[in-house]
Amino acid sequence: MIPYLNLAPSYKRIQKEAEPQILHILSSGQYILGKPVEDCEAKLAEFTGTKHALAVSNGTIALMMALQAIDVGPGDEVIVPSFSFFATAEVVSTLGAIPIFVDVDSKTYNIRVDQIAERINKKTKAIMPVSLYGQIADMDEINSIAEKHGLYVIEDAAQSFGATYKGKRSCSLTHIGCTSFFPAKPLGAAGDGGAVFTSDSTLAKKLDAIRVHGQTGRYYHEYIGVNGRLDPIQCVVLKEKLKYYDEDIRERQKIAKYYNESFRHLDVVIPEVAADRESVFAQYTLAVDRREQFIEKLQKAGVPTSVHYPMGMHEQPVYKHTNVSLPITEALGKKVVSLPLYPGMPEGDIEIVVTAVKSALG
Ligand SMILES: *Cc1c(COP(=O)(O)O)cnc(C)c1O
C-alpha cells in the first residue's frame, strides 16, 4: 500500500534550521507566548496580507474565538454550509447559538450563495463559508449579502491556507479568517495548531484578549474567552515551513493538474477550480458513482483513499432534528472520494494512483 500522506519529507527540509531553535526554547524555560510566537505571527500576517495574525492551539478554537469576538451567543444564528468538517457547526453550538445549514454548489462544493439570503432573519449574526478542499468560496457575493444585512463573515479557511481569490490570499477576504495547522492540512505543524486573521484592529485586540481568558490586564477579564495559545515550539516549525510553502502549493497544484489530465475522459467528476481562484488542494477529491466498489478496487491496487465527508452535518445524529433537506450535500456524501496528494509524493506513487484509477473506471 502506498501512503495516503507522508509528512516526514517536509519536516526533513526544515530540520537543520528548526531543531536548534526548538532546543533553545526547551533550555530557555520560556514555554508560553514570547518572541517565537510573535515572529511566526508576523510572517503569517505578511503571507496572508492581513494586518493581524494570532497563533492559536487549533483550528476549532480559532473558529470559536472568531465567533466569540463578534459576540455570538444563545439565540443567535450562523449560516454554514452543511458539507464540511463537523467543527464548522460544532463551534456555533458550543456557544449556544444555532447553525443554519445550507446546501453547496454542485461544481465547487462550496456554500450556495443563492441559499444564504433566504435563511437570513433577525437572529442571523454571521455567515461562515468554508473554503473546502483548498478552494475559496464565492467571497465577493457572500460579502455583499453580509454587508446588505449588517452581518459578519468568518472564513473557515482550515483547508485553504495559501489559496487565492482574485489574487488575494485566503484568510484576508472577510472580517475574520480562521485556519488550522493540524499536521495533515496544507501547512501543518508538528501537532495541533491554528490561527485567526483580521485586518480590523478592534477585533484583533479583542481576539488577543479572548485567547487568554478574555483578559485585558493581569487577572482583569473584560470578556469570556478560552485558553487558545499556541506554543512557541509549534511556531518555530510553522515559521520554517512557511519558507517553503509557496513551493509546496505549486507542487500540490502540479500533481492535481496531472491527475485532472489523466482522469478527464473517465466516468468521474474531477475537481473544478473557478477561473479567478487557485486551490491549494488540501484534498484532491473525485465524485464517483458506486464509490464503495471504486474504493475497493483502489485498495486492491495498493492505493488508499479517504472520504471527506460521508454525510452532511445536517444528517449527523446530533443535528438530525434540524430536519432540512439539502440534496447536493446528501448526494456528495455518497460520491466523494479523495486520493493521495502531498508535497514530496514520489513520482512512482503518483503513477500507481493514476494507473489504479484508470483501471478501476476502465
Ligand atoms: C480541520 C478543520 C477544522 C478544525 O481544525 P482543527 O485544527 O482540527 O481543530 C475546521 N474546519 C474545517 C473545514 C477543517 O477541515
CSV table of C-alpha atoms and ligand atoms in Angstrom, one decimal:
chain,number,residue,atom,x,y,z
A,1,MET,CA,0.0,0.0,0.0
A,2,ILE,CA,1.4,3.4,-0.9
A,3,PRO,CA,0.9,6.0,1.9
A,4,TYR,CA,-2.1,8.4,1.7
A,5,LEU,CA,0.1,11.1,3.2
A,6,ASN,CA,3.7,11.3,4.4
A,7,LEU,CA,4.7,14.3,6.5
A,8,ALA,CA,8.3,13.3,7.0
A,9,PRO,CA,9.8,14.8,3.8
A,10,SER,CA,8.5,18.3,4.7
A,11,TYR,CA,10.0,18.1,8.2
A,12,LYS,CA,13.4,16.9,6.9
A,13,ARG,CA,13.6,20.0,4.8
A,14,ILE,CA,13.4,22.3,7.9
A,15,GLN,CA,15.1,20.0,10.4
A,16,LYS,CA,18.5,21.8,10.4
A,17,GLU,CA,17.0,25.2,10.8
A,18,ALA,CA,14.3,24.3,13.3
A,19,GLU,CA,16.0,22.0,15.8
A,20,PRO,CA,18.5,24.4,17.3
A,21,GLN,CA,15.6,26.9,17.8
A,22,ILE,CA,13.5,24.2,19.4
A,23,LEU,CA,16.3,23.1,21.7
A,24,HIS,CA,16.9,26.8,22.6
A,25,ILE,CA,13.2,27.1,23.6
A,26,LEU,CA,13.5,23.9,25.7
A,27,SER,CA,16.6,25.1,27.5
A,28,SER,CA,15.4,28.7,27.9
A,29,GLY,CA,12.4,27.8,30.1
A,30,GLN,CA,10.2,30.3,28.1
A,31,TYR,CA,7.4,28.0,27.1
A,32,ILE,CA,4.4,30.3,26.7
A,33,LEU,CA,4.0,33.0,24.0
A,34,GLY,CA,7.1,35.2,23.6
A,35,LYS,CA,9.3,36.0,20.6
A,36,PRO,CA,9.0,32.8,18.6
A,37,VAL,CA,5.2,33.2,18.6
A,38,GLU,CA,5.3,36.9,17.7
A,39,ASP,CA,7.8,36.1,14.9
A,40,CYS,CA,5.6,33.4,13.5
A,41,GLU,CA,2.5,35.6,13.7
A,42,ALA,CA,4.3,38.4,11.8
A,43,LYS,CA,5.2,36.0,9.0
A,44,LEU,CA,1.7,34.5,8.9
A,45,ALA,CA,0.1,38.0,8.6
A,46,GLU,CA,2.5,39.1,5.9
A,47,PHE,CA,1.9,35.9,3.9
A,48,THR,CA,-1.9,36.3,4.0
A,49,GLY,CA,-1.9,40.0,3.5
A,50,THR,CA,-3.7,40.7,6.8
A,51,LYS,CA,-2.8,43.2,9.5
A,52,HIS,CA,-3.1,40.8,12.4
A,53,ALA,CA,-2.4,37.1,12.9
A,54,LEU,CA,-2.9,35.3,16.1
A,55,ALA,CA,-1.4,31.8,16.6
A,56,VAL,CA,-3.8,29.6,18.5
A,57,SER,CA,-4.0,26.0,19.6
A,58,ASN,CA,-6.1,24.5,16.8
A,59,GLY,CA,-8.5,25.4,14.0
A,60,THR,CA,-11.6,24.6,16.0
A,61,ILE,CA,-10.6,27.1,18.8
A,62,ALA,CA,-9.8,29.6,16.0
A,63,LEU,CA,-13.3,29.4,14.7
A,64,MET,CA,-14.8,29.6,18.2
A,65,MET,CA,-12.7,32.6,19.1
A,66,ALA,CA,-13.9,34.4,16.0
A,67,LEU,CA,-17.5,33.8,17.0
A,68,GLN,CA,-16.8,35.0,20.5
A,69,ALA,CA,-15.1,38.1,19.1
A,70,ILE,CA,-18.3,39.1,17.3
A,71,ASP,CA,-20.4,38.2,20.4
A,72,VAL,CA,-22.2,35.1,19.0
A,73,GLY,CA,-24.3,33.6,21.8
A,74,PRO,CA,-27.5,31.9,22.7
A,75,GLY,CA,-30.4,32.6,20.3
A,76,ASP,CA,-28.1,33.8,17.5
A,77,GLU,CA,-27.9,32.1,14.2
A,78,VAL,CA,-24.9,31.5,12.0
A,79,ILE,CA,-25.3,30.3,8.4
A,80,VAL,CA,-22.9,27.5,7.4
A,81,PRO,CA,-22.6,25.0,4.5
A,82,SER,CA,-23.6,21.6,5.6
A,83,PHE,CA,-20.9,19.9,3.6
A,84,SER,CA,-17.9,20.4,5.8
A,85,PHE,CA,-15.9,19.0,8.7
A,86,PHE,CA,-18.0,18.9,11.8
A,87,ALA,CA,-16.1,21.6,13.7
A,88,THR,CA,-17.6,24.4,11.5
A,89,ALA,CA,-21.1,23.9,13.0
A,90,GLU,CA,-19.9,22.5,16.3
A,91,VAL,CA,-18.4,25.8,17.5
A,92,VAL,CA,-21.6,27.6,16.8
A,93,SER,CA,-23.5,25.1,19.0
A,94,THR,CA,-20.8,25.2,21.7
A,95,LEU,CA,-21.6,28.9,22.2
A,96,GLY,CA,-25.3,28.1,22.5
A,97,ALA,CA,-26.1,29.6,19.0
A,98,ILE,CA,-27.7,27.8,16.2
A,99,PRO,CA,-26.0,26.6,13.0
A,100,ILE,CA,-28.3,27.2,9.9
A,101,PHE,CA,-27.3,24.6,7.3
A,102,VAL,CA,-27.4,25.5,3.6
A,103,ASP,CA,-26.5,23.4,0.6
A,104,VAL,CA,-23.3,23.6,-1.5
A,105,ASP,CA,-22.7,24.3,-5.2
A,106,SER,CA,-22.6,21.1,-7.3
A,107,LYS,CA,-19.4,22.1,-9.0
A,108,THR,CA,-17.2,23.8,-6.4
A,109,TYR,CA,-18.8,22.0,-3.3
A,110,ASN,CA,-18.7,25.4,-1.6
A,111,ILE,CA,-21.6,27.2,0.0
A,112,ARG,CA,-24.5,28.0,-2.3
A,113,VAL,CA,-24.8,31.8,-2.4
A,114,ASP,CA,-28.4,31.8,-3.6
A,115,GLN,CA,-29.5,29.9,-0.4
A,116,ILE,CA,-27.9,32.3,2.0
A,117,ALA,CA,-30.2,35.3,1.7
A,118,GLU,CA,-33.3,33.0,2.1
A,119,ARG,CA,-32.1,32.0,5.5
A,120,ILE,CA,-31.3,35.4,6.9
A,121,ASN,CA,-33.6,36.8,9.7
A,122,LYS,CA,-33.3,39.0,12.8
A,123,LYS,CA,-31.4,36.3,14.7
A,124,THR,CA,-28.7,35.9,12.0
A,125,LYS,CA,-25.4,37.1,13.2
A,126,ALA,CA,-22.8,35.8,10.7
A,127,ILE,CA,-22.1,33.8,7.6
A,128,MET,CA,-19.4,31.2,7.9
A,129,PRO,CA,-18.3,30.0,4.5
A,130,VAL,CA,-15.9,27.1,4.3
A,131,SER,CA,-13.2,27.1,1.6
A,132,LEU,CA,-13.5,23.4,1.1
A,133,TYR,CA,-10.7,21.2,-0.2
A,134,GLY,CA,-8.5,24.3,-0.7
A,135,GLN,CA,-10.7,26.4,-2.9
A,136,ILE,CA,-12.0,29.7,-1.6
A,137,ALA,CA,-15.8,30.2,-1.6
A,138,ASP,CA,-17.6,32.9,-3.5
A,139,MET,CA,-16.4,35.7,-1.2
A,140,ASP,CA,-17.5,38.8,-3.2
A,141,GLU,CA,-21.1,37.6,-3.4
A,142,ILE,CA,-21.1,36.5,0.3
A,143,ASN,CA,-19.5,39.7,1.5
A,144,SER,CA,-22.1,41.8,-0.4
A,145,ILE,CA,-25.0,39.9,1.1
A,146,ALA,CA,-23.5,40.3,4.5
A,147,GLU,CA,-23.0,44.0,4.0
A,148,LYS,CA,-26.5,44.4,2.9
A,149,HIS,CA,-27.8,42.7,6.1
A,150,GLY,CA,-25.2,44.0,8.5
A,151,LEU,CA,-23.7,40.6,9.2
A,152,TYR,CA,-20.1,39.4,9.8
A,153,VAL,CA,-18.4,36.9,7.5
A,154,ILE,CA,-15.9,34.5,9.0
A,155,GLU,CA,-14.0,32.3,6.6
A,156,ASP,CA,-13.4,28.7,7.7
A,157,ALA,CA,-10.0,28.5,5.9
A,158,ALA,CA,-8.9,25.4,7.7
A,159,GLN,CA,-8.3,23.7,4.3
A,160,SER,CA,-7.4,26.8,2.2
A,161,PHE,CA,-4.4,28.5,3.8
A,162,GLY,CA,-2.4,30.0,0.9
A,163,ALA,CA,-5.2,29.7,-1.7
A,164,THR,CA,-6.0,32.8,-3.7
A,165,TYR,CA,-9.2,34.6,-4.8
A,166,LYS,CA,-8.8,37.3,-7.4
A,167,GLY,CA,-5.1,37.5,-6.4
A,168,LYS,CA,-5.8,37.8,-2.7
A,169,ARG,CA,-5.0,35.1,-0.1
A,170,SER,CA,-7.4,33.1,1.9
A,171,CYS,CA,-7.9,34.5,5.4
A,172,SER,CA,-7.7,38.1,4.2
A,173,LEU,CA,-11.1,38.3,2.4
A,174,THR,CA,-13.5,38.5,5.3
A,175,HIS,CA,-13.9,40.2,8.7
A,176,ILE,CA,-12.1,37.3,10.3
A,177,GLY,CA,-10.3,34.3,8.7
A,178,CYS,CA,-9.5,31.1,10.6
A,179,THR,CA,-7.2,28.3,9.7
A,180,SER,CA,-5.8,25.1,11.0
A,181,PHE,CA,-2.3,23.8,11.2
A,182,PHE,CA,-3.3,20.2,12.0
A,183,PRO,CA,-0.4,18.2,10.6
A,184,ALA,CA,-2.4,16.9,7.6
A,185,LYS,CA,-3.6,20.4,6.5
A,186,PRO,CA,-1.7,22.1,3.7
A,187,LEU,CA,0.5,24.0,6.1
A,188,GLY,CA,0.9,21.6,9.0
A,189,ALA,CA,2.6,22.0,12.4
A,190,ALA,CA,4.2,19.1,14.3
A,191,GLY,CA,1.0,18.7,16.3
A,192,ASP,CA,-2.2,20.8,16.7
A,193,GLY,CA,-2.2,24.4,15.8
A,194,GLY,CA,-4.3,27.1,14.1
A,195,ALA,CA,-4.5,30.9,13.5
A,196,VAL,CA,-7.0,33.7,13.4
A,197,PHE,CA,-6.6,36.6,11.0
A,198,THR,CA,-8.1,40.0,10.7
A,199,SER,CA,-7.3,43.5,9.5
A,200,ASP,CA,-9.7,45.1,11.9
A,201,SER,CA,-7.6,46.4,14.9
A,202,THR,CA,-10.6,46.5,17.3
A,203,LEU,CA,-11.4,42.8,16.6
A,204,ALA,CA,-7.7,42.0,16.8
A,205,LYS,CA,-7.4,43.4,20.2
A,206,LYS,CA,-10.5,41.6,21.4
A,207,LEU,CA,-9.2,38.3,19.9
A,208,ASP,CA,-5.9,38.8,21.6
A,209,ALA,CA,-7.8,39.0,25.0
A,210,ILE,CA,-10.1,36.1,24.1
A,211,ARG,CA,-7.0,33.9,23.5
A,212,VAL,CA,-6.1,34.3,27.2
A,213,HIS,CA,-9.5,34.0,29.0
A,214,GLY,CA,-10.7,37.4,27.9
A,215,GLN,CA,-8.0,39.0,30.0
A,216,THR,CA,-7.2,42.7,29.1
A,217,GLY,CA,-4.9,43.2,32.2
A,218,ARG,CA,-3.4,40.7,34.6
A,219,TYR,CA,-6.3,38.9,36.2
A,220,TYR,CA,-8.7,41.5,34.7
A,221,HIS,CA,-11.3,39.9,32.4
A,222,GLU,CA,-13.4,42.0,30.1
A,223,TYR,CA,-14.7,39.1,28.1
A,224,ILE,CA,-15.4,35.4,28.3
A,225,GLY,CA,-12.5,33.8,26.5
A,226,VAL,CA,-10.6,30.5,26.2
A,227,ASN,CA,-7.1,29.2,26.7
A,228,GLY,CA,-6.2,29.3,23.0
A,229,ARG,CA,-2.5,29.8,23.0
A,230,LEU,CA,-0.1,28.1,20.5
A,231,ASP,CA,3.2,27.0,22.0
A,232,PRO,CA,6.5,28.5,20.7
A,233,ILE,CA,7.8,25.1,19.5
A,234,GLN,CA,5.0,24.8,17.0
A,235,CYS,CA,5.5,28.4,16.0
A,236,VAL,CA,9.2,27.6,15.0
A,237,VAL,CA,8.0,24.7,12.9
A,238,LEU,CA,5.4,26.8,11.2
A,239,LYS,CA,7.7,29.8,10.6
A,240,GLU,CA,10.3,27.5,9.0
A,241,LYS,CA,7.8,25.5,6.9
A,242,LEU,CA,6.3,28.8,5.7
A,243,LYS,CA,9.6,29.5,3.8
A,244,TYR,CA,8.9,26.5,1.6
A,245,TYR,CA,5.1,26.9,1.4
A,246,ASP,CA,4.8,28.5,-2.0
A,247,GLU,CA,6.9,25.7,-3.4
A,248,ASP,CA,4.6,23.2,-1.6
A,249,ILE,CA,1.5,24.8,-3.1
A,250,ARG,CA,2.9,24.7,-6.6
A,251,GLU,CA,3.7,21.0,-6.2
A,252,ARG,CA,0.2,20.3,-4.9
A,253,GLN,CA,-1.2,22.1,-7.9
A,254,LYS,CA,1.1,20.3,-10.3
A,255,ILE,CA,0.0,16.8,-9.0
A,256,ALA,CA,-3.7,17.9,-9.1
A,257,LYS,CA,-3.3,19.1,-12.7
A,258,TYR,CA,-1.7,15.8,-13.7
A,259,TYR,CA,-4.5,13.9,-12.0
A,260,ASN,CA,-7.1,16.0,-13.8
A,261,GLU,CA,-5.5,15.5,-17.2
A,262,SER,CA,-5.3,11.7,-16.6
A,263,PHE,CA,-8.9,11.4,-15.4
A,264,ARG,CA,-10.6,14.0,-17.6
A,265,HIS,CA,-12.1,11.4,-20.0
A,266,LEU,CA,-13.1,8.9,-17.4
A,267,ASP,CA,-16.6,8.4,-15.9
A,268,VAL,CA,-15.8,10.5,-12.9
A,269,VAL,CA,-16.2,14.2,-11.8
A,270,ILE,CA,-12.8,15.8,-11.4
A,271,PRO,CA,-12.3,18.9,-9.1
A,272,GLU,CA,-13.3,22.1,-10.7
A,273,VAL,CA,-11.5,25.3,-9.7
A,274,ALA,CA,-13.0,28.7,-10.7
A,275,ALA,CA,-11.0,30.8,-13.1
A,276,ASP,CA,-10.4,33.6,-10.6
A,277,ARG,CA,-9.1,31.2,-7.9
A,278,GLU,CA,-6.1,29.0,-7.1
A,279,SER,CA,-6.7,26.0,-4.9
A,280,VAL,CA,-4.1,24.6,-2.6
A,281,PHE,CA,-5.7,21.1,-2.9
A,282,ALA,CA,-5.9,20.2,0.7
A,283,GLN,CA,-7.7,17.3,-0.8
A,284,TYR,CA,-7.9,16.0,-4.3
A,285,THR,CA,-11.4,14.8,-4.4
A,286,LEU,CA,-13.3,12.9,-7.1
A,287,ALA,CA,-17.0,12.2,-7.3
A,288,VAL,CA,-17.9,8.7,-8.5
A,289,ASP,CA,-20.9,6.5,-8.7
A,290,ARG,CA,-20.7,3.2,-6.9
A,291,ARG,CA,-18.0,4.6,-4.6
A,292,GLU,CA,-17.6,1.6,-2.4
A,293,GLN,CA,-16.6,-0.6,-5.4
A,294,PHE,CA,-14.2,2.1,-6.6
A,295,ILE,CA,-12.6,2.3,-3.2
A,296,GLU,CA,-12.2,-1.5,-3.0
A,297,LYS,CA,-10.6,-1.7,-6.5
A,298,LEU,CA,-8.1,1.0,-5.5
A,299,GLN,CA,-7.4,-0.7,-2.2
A,300,LYS,CA,-6.6,-4.0,-4.1
A,301,ALA,CA,-4.2,-1.9,-6.3
A,302,GLY,CA,-2.5,-0.6,-3.2
A,303,VAL,CA,-4.0,2.9,-3.2
A,304,PRO,CA,-5.5,4.2,0.0
A,305,THR,CA,-8.4,6.7,-0.2
A,306,SER,CA,-10.3,8.8,2.2
A,307,VAL,CA,-13.9,10.2,2.3
A,308,HIS,CA,-14.4,13.9,3.2
A,309,TYR,CA,-17.3,13.7,4.2
A,310,PRO,CA,-19.6,10.7,4.2
A,311,MET,CA,-22.6,12.9,5.2
A,312,GLY,CA,-23.7,16.5,5.6
A,313,MET,CA,-23.6,17.9,9.1
A,314,HIS,CA,-27.4,18.2,8.9
A,315,GLU,CA,-27.5,14.4,8.6
A,316,GLN,CA,-25.4,13.8,11.7
A,317,PRO,CA,-27.3,12.3,14.6
A,318,VAL,CA,-26.8,15.4,16.8
A,319,TYR,CA,-28.3,17.7,14.1
A,320,LYS,CA,-30.9,15.5,12.6
A,321,HIS,CA,-33.6,17.4,14.4
A,322,THR,CA,-33.0,20.4,12.1
A,323,ASN,CA,-34.9,18.4,9.5
A,324,VAL,CA,-33.7,20.2,6.4
A,325,SER,CA,-33.2,18.6,3.1
A,326,LEU,CA,-30.0,19.6,1.2
A,327,PRO,CA,-29.9,17.3,-1.9
A,328,ILE,CA,-26.5,18.2,-3.2
A,329,THR,CA,-24.8,17.7,0.1
A,330,GLU,CA,-26.6,14.4,0.6
A,331,ALA,CA,-25.6,13.2,-2.9
A,332,LEU,CA,-22.0,14.2,-2.5
A,333,GLY,CA,-21.8,12.3,0.8
A,334,LYS,CA,-22.3,9.2,-1.2
A,335,LYS,CA,-19.9,10.0,-4.1
A,336,VAL,CA,-16.8,11.9,-2.9
A,337,VAL,CA,-13.5,10.2,-2.5
A,338,SER,CA,-10.1,11.7,-2.0
A,339,LEU,CA,-6.8,10.4,-3.4
A,340,PRO,CA,-3.2,10.6,-2.1
A,341,LEU,CA,-1.6,14.0,-2.8
A,342,TYR,CA,1.1,15.7,-0.9
A,343,PRO,CA,4.4,17.6,-1.5
A,344,GLY,CA,7.3,15.2,-1.8
A,345,MET,CA,5.0,12.4,-3.1
A,346,PRO,CA,7.2,10.1,-5.1
A,347,GLU,CA,6.5,10.1,-8.9
A,348,GLY,CA,6.2,6.3,-8.8
A,349,ASP,CA,3.4,6.6,-6.3
A,350,ILE,CA,1.6,9.2,-8.4
A,351,GLU,CA,1.8,6.8,-11.4
A,352,ILE,CA,0.4,4.0,-9.2
A,353,VAL,CA,-2.6,6.2,-8.3
A,354,VAL,CA,-3.2,7.1,-12.0
A,355,THR,CA,-3.0,3.6,-13.2
A,356,ALA,CA,-5.2,2.3,-10.4
A,357,VAL,CA,-7.9,4.9,-11.1
A,358,LYS,CA,-7.9,4.3,-14.8
A,359,SER,CA,-8.2,0.6,-14.4
A,360,ALA,CA,-10.9,0.9,-11.7
A,361,LEU,CA,-13.0,3.0,-14.1
A,362,GLY,CA,-12.0,1.5,-17.3
B,1,LIG,C1,-9.6,20.7,10.1
B,1,LIG,C2,-10.8,21.5,10.0
B,1,LIG,C3,-11.3,22.3,11.1
B,1,LIG,C4,-10.7,22.1,12.5
B,1,LIG,O1,-9.3,22.3,12.6
B,1,LIG,P1,-8.6,21.6,13.9
B,1,LIG,O2,-7.2,22.2,13.8
B,1,LIG,O3,-8.5,20.1,13.6
B,1,LIG,O4,-9.3,21.9,15.1
B,1,LIG,C5,-12.3,23.1,10.9
B,1,LIG,N1,-12.9,23.2,9.7
B,1,LIG,C6,-12.6,22.6,8.7
B,1,LIG,C7,-13.3,22.8,7.4
B,1,LIG,C8,-11.5,21.7,8.8
B,1,LIG,O5,-11.1,21.0,7.7
